[in-house]
XYZ file of C-alpha atoms in Angstrom:
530
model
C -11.711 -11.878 28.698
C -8.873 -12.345 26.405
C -7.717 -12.118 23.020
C -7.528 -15.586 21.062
C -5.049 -14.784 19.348
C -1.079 -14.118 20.823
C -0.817 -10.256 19.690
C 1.951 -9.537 16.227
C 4.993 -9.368 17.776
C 7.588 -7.274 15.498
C 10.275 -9.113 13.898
C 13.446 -7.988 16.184
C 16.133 -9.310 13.410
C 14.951 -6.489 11.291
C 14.091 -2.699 11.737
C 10.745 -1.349 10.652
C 11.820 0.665 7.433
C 14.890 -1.980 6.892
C 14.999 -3.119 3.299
C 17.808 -6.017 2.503
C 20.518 -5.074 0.579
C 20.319 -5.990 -3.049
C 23.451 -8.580 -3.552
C 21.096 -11.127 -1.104
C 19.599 -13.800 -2.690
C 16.468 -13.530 -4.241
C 13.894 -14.903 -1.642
C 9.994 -15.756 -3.462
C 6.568 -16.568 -1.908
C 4.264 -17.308 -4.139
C 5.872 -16.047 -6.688
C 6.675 -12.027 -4.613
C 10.091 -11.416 -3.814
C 10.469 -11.086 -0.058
C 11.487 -7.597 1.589
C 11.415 -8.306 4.779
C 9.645 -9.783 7.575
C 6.801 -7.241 9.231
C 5.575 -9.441 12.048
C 4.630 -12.619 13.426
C 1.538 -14.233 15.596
C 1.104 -17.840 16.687
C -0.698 -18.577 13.133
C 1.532 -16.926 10.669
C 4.391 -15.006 9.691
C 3.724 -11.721 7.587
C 5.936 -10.454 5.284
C 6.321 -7.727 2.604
C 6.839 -8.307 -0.800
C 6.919 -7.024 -4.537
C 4.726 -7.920 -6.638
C 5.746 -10.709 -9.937
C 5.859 -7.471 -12.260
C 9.368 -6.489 -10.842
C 10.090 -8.785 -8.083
C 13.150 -10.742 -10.930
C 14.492 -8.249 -11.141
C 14.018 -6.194 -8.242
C 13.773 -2.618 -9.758
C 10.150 -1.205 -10.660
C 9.334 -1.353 -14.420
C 9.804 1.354 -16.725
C 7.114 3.130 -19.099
C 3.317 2.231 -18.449
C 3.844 0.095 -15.692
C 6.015 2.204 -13.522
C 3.688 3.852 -11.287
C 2.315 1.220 -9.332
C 4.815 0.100 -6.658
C 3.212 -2.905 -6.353
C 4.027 -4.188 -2.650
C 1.703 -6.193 -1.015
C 1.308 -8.494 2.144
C 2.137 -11.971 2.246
C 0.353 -14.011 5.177
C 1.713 -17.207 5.116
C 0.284 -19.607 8.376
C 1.862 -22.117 10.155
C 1.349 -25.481 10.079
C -0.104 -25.749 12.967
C -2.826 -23.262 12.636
C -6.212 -24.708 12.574
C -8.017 -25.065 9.163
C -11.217 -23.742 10.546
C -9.824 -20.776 11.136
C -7.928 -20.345 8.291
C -11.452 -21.157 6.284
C -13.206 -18.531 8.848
C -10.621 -15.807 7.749
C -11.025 -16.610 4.154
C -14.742 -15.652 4.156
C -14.331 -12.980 5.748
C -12.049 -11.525 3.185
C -14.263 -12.794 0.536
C -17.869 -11.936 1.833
C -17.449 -8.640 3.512
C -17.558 -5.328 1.399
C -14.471 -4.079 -0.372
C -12.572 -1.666 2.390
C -14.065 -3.219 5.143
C -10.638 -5.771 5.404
C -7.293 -5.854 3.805
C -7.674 -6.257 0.664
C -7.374 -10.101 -0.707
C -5.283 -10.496 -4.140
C -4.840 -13.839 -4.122
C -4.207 -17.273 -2.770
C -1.198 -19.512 -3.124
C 0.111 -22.229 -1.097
C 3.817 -23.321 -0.700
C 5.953 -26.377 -0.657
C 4.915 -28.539 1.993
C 1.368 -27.423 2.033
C 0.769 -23.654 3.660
C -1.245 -21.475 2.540
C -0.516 -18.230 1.703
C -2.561 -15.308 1.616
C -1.543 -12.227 -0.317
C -3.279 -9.316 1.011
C -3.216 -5.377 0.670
C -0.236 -3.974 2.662
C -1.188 -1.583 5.307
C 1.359 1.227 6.311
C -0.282 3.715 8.878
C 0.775 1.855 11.472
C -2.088 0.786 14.038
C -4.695 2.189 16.578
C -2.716 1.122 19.410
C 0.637 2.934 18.162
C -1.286 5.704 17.327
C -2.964 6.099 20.270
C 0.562 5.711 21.970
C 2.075 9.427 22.031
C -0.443 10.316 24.828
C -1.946 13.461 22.146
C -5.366 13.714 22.032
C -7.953 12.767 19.496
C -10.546 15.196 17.685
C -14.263 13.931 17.656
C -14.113 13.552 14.050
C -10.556 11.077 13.956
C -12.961 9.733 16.789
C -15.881 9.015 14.809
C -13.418 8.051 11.454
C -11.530 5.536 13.426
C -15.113 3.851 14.800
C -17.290 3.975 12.532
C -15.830 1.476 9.880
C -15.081 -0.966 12.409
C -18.679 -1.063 13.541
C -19.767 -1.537 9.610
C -17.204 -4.085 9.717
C -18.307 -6.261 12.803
C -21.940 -5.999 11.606
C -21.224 -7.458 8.408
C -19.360 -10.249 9.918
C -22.301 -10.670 11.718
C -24.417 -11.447 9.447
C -22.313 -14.205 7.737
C -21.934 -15.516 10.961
C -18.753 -15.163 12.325
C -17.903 -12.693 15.615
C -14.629 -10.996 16.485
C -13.152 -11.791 19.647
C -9.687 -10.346 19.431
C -10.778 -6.756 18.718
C -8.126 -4.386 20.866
C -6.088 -1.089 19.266
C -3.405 -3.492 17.884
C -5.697 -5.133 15.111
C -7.384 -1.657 13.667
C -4.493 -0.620 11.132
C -4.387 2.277 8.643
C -3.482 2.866 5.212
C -1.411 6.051 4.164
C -4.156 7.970 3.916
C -5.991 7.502 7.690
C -8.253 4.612 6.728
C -8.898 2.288 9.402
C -9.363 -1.224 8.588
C -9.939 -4.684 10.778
C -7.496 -7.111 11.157
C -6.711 -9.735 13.677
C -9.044 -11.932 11.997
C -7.568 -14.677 14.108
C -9.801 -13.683 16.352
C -12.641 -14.761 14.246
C -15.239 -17.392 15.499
C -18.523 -19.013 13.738
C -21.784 -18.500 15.883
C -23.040 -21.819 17.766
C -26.523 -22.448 17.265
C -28.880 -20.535 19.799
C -28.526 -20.761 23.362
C -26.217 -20.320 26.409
C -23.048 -20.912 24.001
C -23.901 -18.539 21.686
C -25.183 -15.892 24.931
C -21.391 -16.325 26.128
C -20.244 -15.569 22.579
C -21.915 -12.367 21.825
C -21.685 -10.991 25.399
C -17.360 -11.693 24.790
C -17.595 -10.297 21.705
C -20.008 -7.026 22.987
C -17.572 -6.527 25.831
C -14.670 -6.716 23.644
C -15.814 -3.738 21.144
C -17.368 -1.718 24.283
C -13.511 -1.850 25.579
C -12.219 -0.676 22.207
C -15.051 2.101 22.427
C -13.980 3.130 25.581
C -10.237 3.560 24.722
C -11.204 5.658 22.080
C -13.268 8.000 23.283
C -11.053 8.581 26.406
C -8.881 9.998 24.180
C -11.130 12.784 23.050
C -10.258 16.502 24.079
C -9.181 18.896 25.755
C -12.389 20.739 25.199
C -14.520 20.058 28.517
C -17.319 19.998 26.387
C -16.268 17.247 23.971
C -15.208 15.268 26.659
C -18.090 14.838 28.222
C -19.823 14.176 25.574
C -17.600 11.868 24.380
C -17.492 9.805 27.991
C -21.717 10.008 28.399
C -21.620 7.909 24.912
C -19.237 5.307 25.809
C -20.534 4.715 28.584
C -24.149 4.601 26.911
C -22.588 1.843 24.796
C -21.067 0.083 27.887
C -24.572 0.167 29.365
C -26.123 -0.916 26.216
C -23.713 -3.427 24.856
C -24.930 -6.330 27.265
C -28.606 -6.156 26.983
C -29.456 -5.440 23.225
C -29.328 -7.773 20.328
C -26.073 -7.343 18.293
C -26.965 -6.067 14.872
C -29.298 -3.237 16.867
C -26.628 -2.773 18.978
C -24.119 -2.096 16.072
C -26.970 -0.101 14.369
C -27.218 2.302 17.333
C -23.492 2.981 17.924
C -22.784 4.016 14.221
C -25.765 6.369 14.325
C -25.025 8.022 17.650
C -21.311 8.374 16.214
C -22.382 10.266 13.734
C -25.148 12.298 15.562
C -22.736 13.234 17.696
C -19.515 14.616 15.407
C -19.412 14.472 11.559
C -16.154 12.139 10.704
C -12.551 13.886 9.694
C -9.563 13.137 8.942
C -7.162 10.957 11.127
C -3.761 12.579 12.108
C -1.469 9.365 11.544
C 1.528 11.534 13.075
C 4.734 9.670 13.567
C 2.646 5.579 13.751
C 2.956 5.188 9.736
C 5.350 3.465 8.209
C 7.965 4.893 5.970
C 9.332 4.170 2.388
C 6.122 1.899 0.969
C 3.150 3.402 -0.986
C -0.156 1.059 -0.551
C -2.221 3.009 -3.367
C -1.365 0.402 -5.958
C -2.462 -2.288 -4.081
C -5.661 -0.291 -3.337
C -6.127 -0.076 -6.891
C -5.937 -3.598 -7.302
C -8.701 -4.076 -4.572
C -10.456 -1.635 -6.322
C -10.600 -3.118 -9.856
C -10.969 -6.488 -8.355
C -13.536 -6.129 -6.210
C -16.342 -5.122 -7.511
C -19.962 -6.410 -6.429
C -22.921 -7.030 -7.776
C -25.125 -3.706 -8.495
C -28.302 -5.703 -7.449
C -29.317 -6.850 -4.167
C -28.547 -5.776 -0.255
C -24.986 -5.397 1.253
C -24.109 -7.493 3.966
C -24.835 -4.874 6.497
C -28.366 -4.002 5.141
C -28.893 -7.458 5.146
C -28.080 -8.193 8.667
C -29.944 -5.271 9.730
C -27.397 -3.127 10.357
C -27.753 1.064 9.769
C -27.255 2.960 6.703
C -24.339 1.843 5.033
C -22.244 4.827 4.864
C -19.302 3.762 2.966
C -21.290 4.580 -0.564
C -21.054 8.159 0.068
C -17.013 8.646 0.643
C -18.641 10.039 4.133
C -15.397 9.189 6.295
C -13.184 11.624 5.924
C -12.100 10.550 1.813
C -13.359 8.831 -1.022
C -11.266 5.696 -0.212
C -14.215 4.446 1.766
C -16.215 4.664 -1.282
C -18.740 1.288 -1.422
C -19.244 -0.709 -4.790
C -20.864 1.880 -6.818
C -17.986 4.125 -6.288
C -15.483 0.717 -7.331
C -17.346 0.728 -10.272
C -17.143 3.992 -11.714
C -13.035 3.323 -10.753
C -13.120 0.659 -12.849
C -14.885 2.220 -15.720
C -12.377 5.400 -15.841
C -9.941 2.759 -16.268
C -10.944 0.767 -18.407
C -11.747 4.042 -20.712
C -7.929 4.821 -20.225
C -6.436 1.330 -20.538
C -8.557 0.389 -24.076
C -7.710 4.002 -25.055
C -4.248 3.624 -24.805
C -3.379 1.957 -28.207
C 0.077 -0.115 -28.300
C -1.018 -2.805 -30.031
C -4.885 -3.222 -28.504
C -8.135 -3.420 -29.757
C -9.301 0.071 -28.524
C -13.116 -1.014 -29.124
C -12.987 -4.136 -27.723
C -15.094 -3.333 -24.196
C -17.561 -1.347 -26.441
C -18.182 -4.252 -28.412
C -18.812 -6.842 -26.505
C -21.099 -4.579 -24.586
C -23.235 -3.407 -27.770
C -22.984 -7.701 -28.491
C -23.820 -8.844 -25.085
C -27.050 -5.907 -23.847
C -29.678 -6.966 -26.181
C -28.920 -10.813 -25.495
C -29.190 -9.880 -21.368
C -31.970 -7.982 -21.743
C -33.965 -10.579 -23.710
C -33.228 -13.403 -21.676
C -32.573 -12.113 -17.858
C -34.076 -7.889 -17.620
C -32.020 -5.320 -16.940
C -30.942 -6.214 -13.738
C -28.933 -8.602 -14.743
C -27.424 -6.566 -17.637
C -26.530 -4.197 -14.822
C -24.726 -6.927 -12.748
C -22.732 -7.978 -16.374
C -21.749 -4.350 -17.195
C -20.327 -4.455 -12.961
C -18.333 -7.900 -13.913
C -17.209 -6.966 -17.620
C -15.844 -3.490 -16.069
C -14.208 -4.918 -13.735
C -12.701 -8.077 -15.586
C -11.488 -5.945 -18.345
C -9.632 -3.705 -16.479
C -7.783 -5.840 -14.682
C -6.730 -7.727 -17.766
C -6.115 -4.962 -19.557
C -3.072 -3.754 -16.880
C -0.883 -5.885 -17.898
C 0.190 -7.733 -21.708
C -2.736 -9.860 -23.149
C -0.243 -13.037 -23.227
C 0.361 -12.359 -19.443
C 4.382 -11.404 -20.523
C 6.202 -9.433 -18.222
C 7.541 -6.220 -19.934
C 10.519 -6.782 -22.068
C 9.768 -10.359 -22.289
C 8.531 -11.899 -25.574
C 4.727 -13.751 -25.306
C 5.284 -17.601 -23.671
C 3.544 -20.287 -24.707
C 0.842 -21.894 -22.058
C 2.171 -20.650 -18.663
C 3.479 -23.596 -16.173
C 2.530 -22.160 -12.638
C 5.019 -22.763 -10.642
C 4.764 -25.065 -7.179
C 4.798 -22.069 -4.816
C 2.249 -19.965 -6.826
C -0.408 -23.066 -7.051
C -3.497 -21.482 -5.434
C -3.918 -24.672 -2.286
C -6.775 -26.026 -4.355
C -5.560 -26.324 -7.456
C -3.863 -29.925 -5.300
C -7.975 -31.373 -7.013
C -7.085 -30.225 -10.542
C -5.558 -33.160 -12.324
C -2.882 -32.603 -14.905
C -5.081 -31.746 -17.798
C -7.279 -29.922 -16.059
C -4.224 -27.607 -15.135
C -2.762 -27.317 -18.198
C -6.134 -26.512 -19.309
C -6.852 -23.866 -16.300
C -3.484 -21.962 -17.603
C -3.890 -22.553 -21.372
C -5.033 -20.253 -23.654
C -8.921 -21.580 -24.353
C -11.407 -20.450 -21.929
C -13.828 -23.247 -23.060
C -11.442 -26.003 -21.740
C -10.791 -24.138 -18.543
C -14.838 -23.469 -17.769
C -15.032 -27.405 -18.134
C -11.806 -27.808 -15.503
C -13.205 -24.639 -13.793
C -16.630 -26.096 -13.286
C -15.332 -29.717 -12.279
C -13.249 -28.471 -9.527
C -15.469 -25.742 -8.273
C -18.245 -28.955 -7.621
C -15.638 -31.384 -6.092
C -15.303 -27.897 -3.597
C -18.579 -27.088 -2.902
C -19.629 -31.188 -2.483
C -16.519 -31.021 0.316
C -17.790 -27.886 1.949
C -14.556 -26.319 1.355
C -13.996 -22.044 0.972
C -10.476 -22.686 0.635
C -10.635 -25.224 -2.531
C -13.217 -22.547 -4.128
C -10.055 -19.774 -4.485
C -8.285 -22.256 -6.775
C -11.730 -22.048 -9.207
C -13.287 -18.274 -9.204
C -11.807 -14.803 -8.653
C -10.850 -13.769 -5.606
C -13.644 -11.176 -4.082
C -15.643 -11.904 -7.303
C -19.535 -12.408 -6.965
C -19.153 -16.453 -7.654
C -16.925 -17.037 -4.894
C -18.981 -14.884 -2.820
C -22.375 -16.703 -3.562
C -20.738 -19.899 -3.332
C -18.973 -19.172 -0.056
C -22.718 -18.496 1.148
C -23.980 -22.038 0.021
C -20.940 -23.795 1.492
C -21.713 -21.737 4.812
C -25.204 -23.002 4.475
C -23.764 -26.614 3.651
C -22.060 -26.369 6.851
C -24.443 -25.761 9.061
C -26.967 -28.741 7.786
C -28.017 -26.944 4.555
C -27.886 -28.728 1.331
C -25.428 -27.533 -1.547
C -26.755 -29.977 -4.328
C -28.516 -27.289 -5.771
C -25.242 -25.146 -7.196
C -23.504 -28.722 -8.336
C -24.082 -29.807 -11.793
C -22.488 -27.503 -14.196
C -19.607 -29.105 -15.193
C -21.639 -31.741 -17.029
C -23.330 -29.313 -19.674
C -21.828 -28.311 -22.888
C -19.513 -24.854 -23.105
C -19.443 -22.738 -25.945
C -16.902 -19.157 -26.144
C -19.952 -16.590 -27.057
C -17.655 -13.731 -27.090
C -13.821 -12.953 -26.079
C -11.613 -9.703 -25.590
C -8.075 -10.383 -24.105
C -8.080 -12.355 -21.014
C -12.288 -12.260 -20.722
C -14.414 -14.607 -21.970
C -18.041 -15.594 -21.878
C -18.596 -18.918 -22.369
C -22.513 -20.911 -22.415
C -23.335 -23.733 -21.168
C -26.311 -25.905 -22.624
C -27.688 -28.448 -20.424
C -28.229 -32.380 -21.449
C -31.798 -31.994 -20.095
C -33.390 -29.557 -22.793
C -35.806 -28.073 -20.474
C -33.491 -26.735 -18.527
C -32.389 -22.923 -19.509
C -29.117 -22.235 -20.914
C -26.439 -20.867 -18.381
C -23.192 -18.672 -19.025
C -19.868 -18.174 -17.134
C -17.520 -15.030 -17.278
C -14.046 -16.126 -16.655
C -10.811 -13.773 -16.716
C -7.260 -14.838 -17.246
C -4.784 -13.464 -14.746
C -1.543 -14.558 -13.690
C -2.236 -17.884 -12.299
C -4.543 -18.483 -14.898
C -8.221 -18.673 -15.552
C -10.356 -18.107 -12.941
C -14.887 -17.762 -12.825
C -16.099 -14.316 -12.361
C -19.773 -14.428 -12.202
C -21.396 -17.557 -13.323
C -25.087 -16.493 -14.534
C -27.782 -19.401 -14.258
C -31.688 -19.443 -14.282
């Protein structure tokens, strides 16, 4: 059994903490100025790069923006690489739980076509070079390093997809010692049932059983612990074959934790010098947050207790959604409290306007979902200048995106709609918005849906469910339709807006979109729709 994916081999033209010298020229991907290359696979190249606050100039801004050091991950694939599996990775990213995988930012494709990624930068090296100095591993780095991977395969799981490239080289680590999945190369969609997808899971169970295995070898020197450790990987061995695979994943993440609370992981000499990932992790944070209502992927694909709400591995970076949101809040209390020009009352406001209205016409449930979106909308807008300027720079006109920064879909936006999409009205970009999101979801396509709605927003994630269901023989006529009715700003604060929607068909109920400005434009947050 063997990885489907070639393994990252490490750029030899340039040395792990190598940074070029500042008279080279300038080099941009979607809009980041390039560091330096990190590594390569068969599928992509991966580089690092500074973010658009400071990558002109390439010195970190001064004042209120100077302490994130914004560097982030650029993934840019081939042109060879297969769209299915470009479309499998971009679920994955999009569907699973915030922490779970690198953190998505944003999508952008290039001249001549390739997509780009642009992903939370990883620094703690990996399992495999961590596992490389021969030391030995506590039961709690043990059950830290595990643990989230298991919570990670489960919830791929149950949006169908399966890892098949899971070794030590694909678990990576921020700063701090938390392990996250990569390698998502590796990914594959389950067949229907029968002997294909038998062969599937079995590859896939023997895959994380090997990765088990390697891990727990490591634990000692205590006799005791050993053993211990050995009895339960070979239990999973054992098990791995013969039981279905969310009970499977269910079992191992409960006998992890039976047998050693979680601690901290001893990165040693694997992480990587010179780049702090916290801002980027902040980012994820802010942008990530789900819906308050309903399951988590792992709950609903029967998986065990999801953990990650209770900071239980070793920190509160592996804090779920409800801990995201509270994030989000204390920021959003510091950003509107700031001053410098903004409307300090602004997120207060449209709360007091927008509760009773919710309440009336959806229950509280969905005026707990809103509060989720507005928090998290309004803080991301409110890091950065409500015209979108750069610091020091006076307030532009309508941006013009440039070619390299055009998320791939926006190739279906015509050029109104685009002007329209990064204009300064919300109500013309919901009606571009809305067009393009049902040319994407009539075509089945993930990828187009980035150029639309937020990335790791709860729109893209419901509608990256109905174009899963579309692809396996589902019908997505249901979710097409809104482009058609009539938009109307209700309320606006910076770079949020609600705008309703009244159908032509007056028996239908009235619908509403949030949409938030960033860079690249407007994007849908939540669209809310009886």
């Amino acid at each position: 059994m063997t990885s489907h994916e070639e393994p990252i081999r490490a750029n030899p033209l340039t040395a792990a903490g190598s940074r070029p010298d500042s008279s080279d020229r300038l080099t941009l991907i979607a809009g980041y100025r390039v560091l330096r290359r990190l590594a390569s696979s068969e599928r992509a190249d991966i580089y690092a790069g500074v973010a658009p606050s400071w990558a002109a100039s390439g010195e970190p801004p001064e004042g209120e923006m100077a302490a994130p050091t914004r560097t982030v991950a650029l993934k840019v694939f081939r042109p060879e690489a297969d769209d299915a599996s470009i479309e499998r990775e971009i679920r994955a990213l999009t569907e699973t739980s915030p922490g779970r995988l690198a953190g998505l930012l944003d999508v952008a494709t290039l001249p001549g076509g390739r997509m780009c990624l642009v992903l939370e930068l990883l620094t703690g090296g990996s399992l495999g070079r961590h596992l490389a100095d021969g030391r030995w591993v506590e039961p709690g780095e043990a059950v830290t390093i595990l643990a989230p991977v298991v919570v990670a395969l489960a919830e791929l799981q149950a949006i169908g997809l399966v890892h098949l490239g899971l070794t030590p080289a694909v678990i990576l680590f921020d700063s701090r010692g938390r392990p996250v999945l990569a390698g998502l190369g590796g990914l594959r969609a389950f067949p229907e049932p029968g002997p294909a997808r038998r062969a599937l899971t079995e590859d896939a169970a023997g895959c994380l059983s090997h990765l088990v295995r390697i891990v727990l070898d490591r634990v000692g020197p205590d006799p005791e612990q050993t053993h211990a450790a050995r009895e339960l990987a070979e239990w999973f061995a054992a098990a791995a074959p013969r039981v279905p695979g969310a009970t499977r994943l269910a079992d191992l993440e409960r006998r992890l934790f039976a047998w050693s609370d979680a601690g901290p992981v001893c990165l040693g000499s694997g992480a990587e010098p010179g780049h702090d990932p916290d801002s980027a992790v902040t980012v994820l944070r802010l942008r990530s947050v789900a819906p308050v209502t309903g399951a988590s992927p792992a709950t609903a694909g029967g998986g065990g207790t999801d953990r990650s709400s209770s900071a239980g591995w070793g920190g509160p970076w592996f804090a779920g959604p409800v801990s995201a949101v509270r994030a989000a809040a204390g920021v959003v209390l510091a950003v509107l409290g700031r001053g410098a020009g903004r409307d300090n009352g602004a997120g207060v406001r449209l709360w007091a306007w927008l509760r009773p209205a919710l309440r009336a016409r959806r229950g509280p449930a969905l005026a707990g979902v809103v509060v989720a979106v507005l928090v998290a909308g309004v803080a991301v807008s409110g890091l950065r200048p409500a015209t979108g300027a750069r610091p020091g720079e006076s307030a532009p006109g309508p941006p013009v995106v440039p070619a390299a920064s055009v998320p791939a879909s926006a190739a279906a936006l015509t050029p109104s709609d685009r002007v329209a999409v990064n204009g300064d009205d919300p109500v013309t970009a919901v009606q571009a918005l809305l067009g393009l999101r049902d040319r994407c979801l009539s075509a089945a396509s993930v990828a187009c849906l980035d150029g639309a709605e937020q990335a790791q927003s709860s729109a893209l994630a419901a509608d990256s469910h109905t174009v899963h269901l579309a692809q396996q023989g589902g019908a997505a006529a249901a979710a097409i339709g809104l482009a058609s009715w009539t938009p109307v700003l209700a309320y606006r604060t910076g770079d949020v807006a609600l705008v309703t929607l009244t159908a032509t068909d007056a028996q239908r109920k009235p619908a509403s979109v949030l949409v938030v400005k960033g860079e690249a434009g407007w994007r849908i947050r939540e669209i809310f729709d009886d």
